[in-house]
Amino acid sequence: MNRIFLLISIIILAACGGTASKGGEVTQGIAQVAEKVVEPAVVVPLFNADSAYNFIARQVAFGPRVPNTASHRKCGEYLVTKLKEYGADVVTQDVGLKAYTGEVLKSRNIIAQFKPEASARVMLCAHWDTRPWADTDPDKANHYKPYPGANDGGSGVGVLLEVARQLSQVPATVGVDIILFDAEDYGLHENDSHLWDKHRHSWALGSQYWSINPHKQGYNARYGILLDIVGAPASTFLREGYSDFYASAIVDKVWTQAARMGYSQYFVNEEGGAVTDDHYYVNRVLGIPCIDIINHDSDSPNGFGPYHHTMKDDMDWISRETLKAVGQTVMTVIYNEK
Ligand code: AHN
Ligand code: ZN
């Protein structure tokens, strides 16, 4: 390393024609400059948005990934296979989780560890299940039907599979855990919304389980980043309320990086509402600062976009440009961790 710095210093000195050229005081010159030399910038691989898009299409092709269905089980197998293929140490948590409806959901949290031995770690997460009901669909006849879940379910996982593919080619300095939570989206049906107080913990069942029973005892990470509903064209990610409350420094880190890269039209530096999502339990139970990158659309009735929890949540609502903004920002942040 030092020899490289020395070489860089000499080149800089020669190029500047500064102290080095005067009276052959090269050694002194190098000593002065060497103290100022900054470490070489890390090379961040290019996130491939086509690849991420295809990973989403592949999930959607299984059909809705509603727990206790064959589509769900098969997609879970696919995700495990893919993450192993990319060199991760994969463990799963297979567990029955009780939904607020009383149904026991055969659930699977999927944990893919890159550099499992490294103590400096970052966690990236998303939920991989889809909601059993299109309960905000304009047509009431669809309110108990499942839907494709391209954005809600597919998009975060698609981005993370592409990050995993990149990590397999160029390892990051720190250890990275990609955690795909199950049973996030089996929360309170719109028709039962008057029961919110009773069922406020009906969402994010997989992350609740993992936060109480992490895959490794004493598990810790510097921080976590949750990706949820990150695929729609012209998405706007606002500073989500719980993220700002528990992990504002990480929100700053990510939003600043996005701005540097010209993505501030996506990463809007304004306060958004608070969302009970997987990151909430990671913050509350484990105390790992975890942020949520989630679309905020104040024009749509439910605040997440007009397709959200409707039959329209399909591949037509997936934009490669948005996937690129999210994926490249997240990758730049994690590859810069020392
Ligand atoms: C609530 O609506 C309380 N939480 C929604 C979190 C969510 C649902 N993310 C995706 N689908
Ligand atoms: Zn949802």
GROMACS .gro file of N, CA and C and ligand atoms in nm, residues 127 131 147 152 184-185 203 308-309, ligand 2:
model
   28
  127HIS      N    1  -3.909  -0.783   0.215
  127HIS     CA    2  -3.999  -0.896   0.235
  127HIS      C    3  -4.025  -0.963   0.102
  131ARG      N    4  -4.920  -1.008  -0.040
  131ARG     CA    5  -5.042  -0.999   0.039
  131ARG      C    6  -5.152  -1.089  -0.019
  147TYR      N    7  -5.280  -1.089  -0.571
  147TYR     CA    8  -5.239  -1.008  -0.688
  147TYR      C    9  -5.091  -1.033  -0.718
  152ASP      N   10  -4.481  -0.471  -0.462
  152ASP     CA   11  -4.492  -0.502  -0.319
  152ASP      C   12  -4.458  -0.648  -0.297
  184GLU      N   13  -4.468  -1.060   0.581
  184GLU     CA   14  -4.479  -0.917   0.615
  184GLU      C   15  -4.620  -0.867   0.591
  185ASP      N   16  -4.682  -0.922   0.483
  185ASP     CA   17  -4.797  -0.853   0.424
  185ASP      C   18  -4.931  -0.919   0.456
  203TRP      N   19  -4.870  -0.699   1.109
  203TRP     CA   20  -4.779  -0.689   0.994
  203TRP      C   21  -4.641  -0.741   1.033
  308HIS      N   22  -5.095   0.000  -0.530
  308HIS     CA   23  -5.060  -0.070  -0.406
  308HIS      C   24  -5.176  -0.150  -0.348
  309HIS      N   25  -5.152  -0.279  -0.323
  309HIS     CA   26  -5.254  -0.372  -0.273
  309HIS      C   27  -5.374  -0.377  -0.367
  340ZN      ZN   28  -4.809  -0.472   0.111
   0.00000   0.00000   0.00000
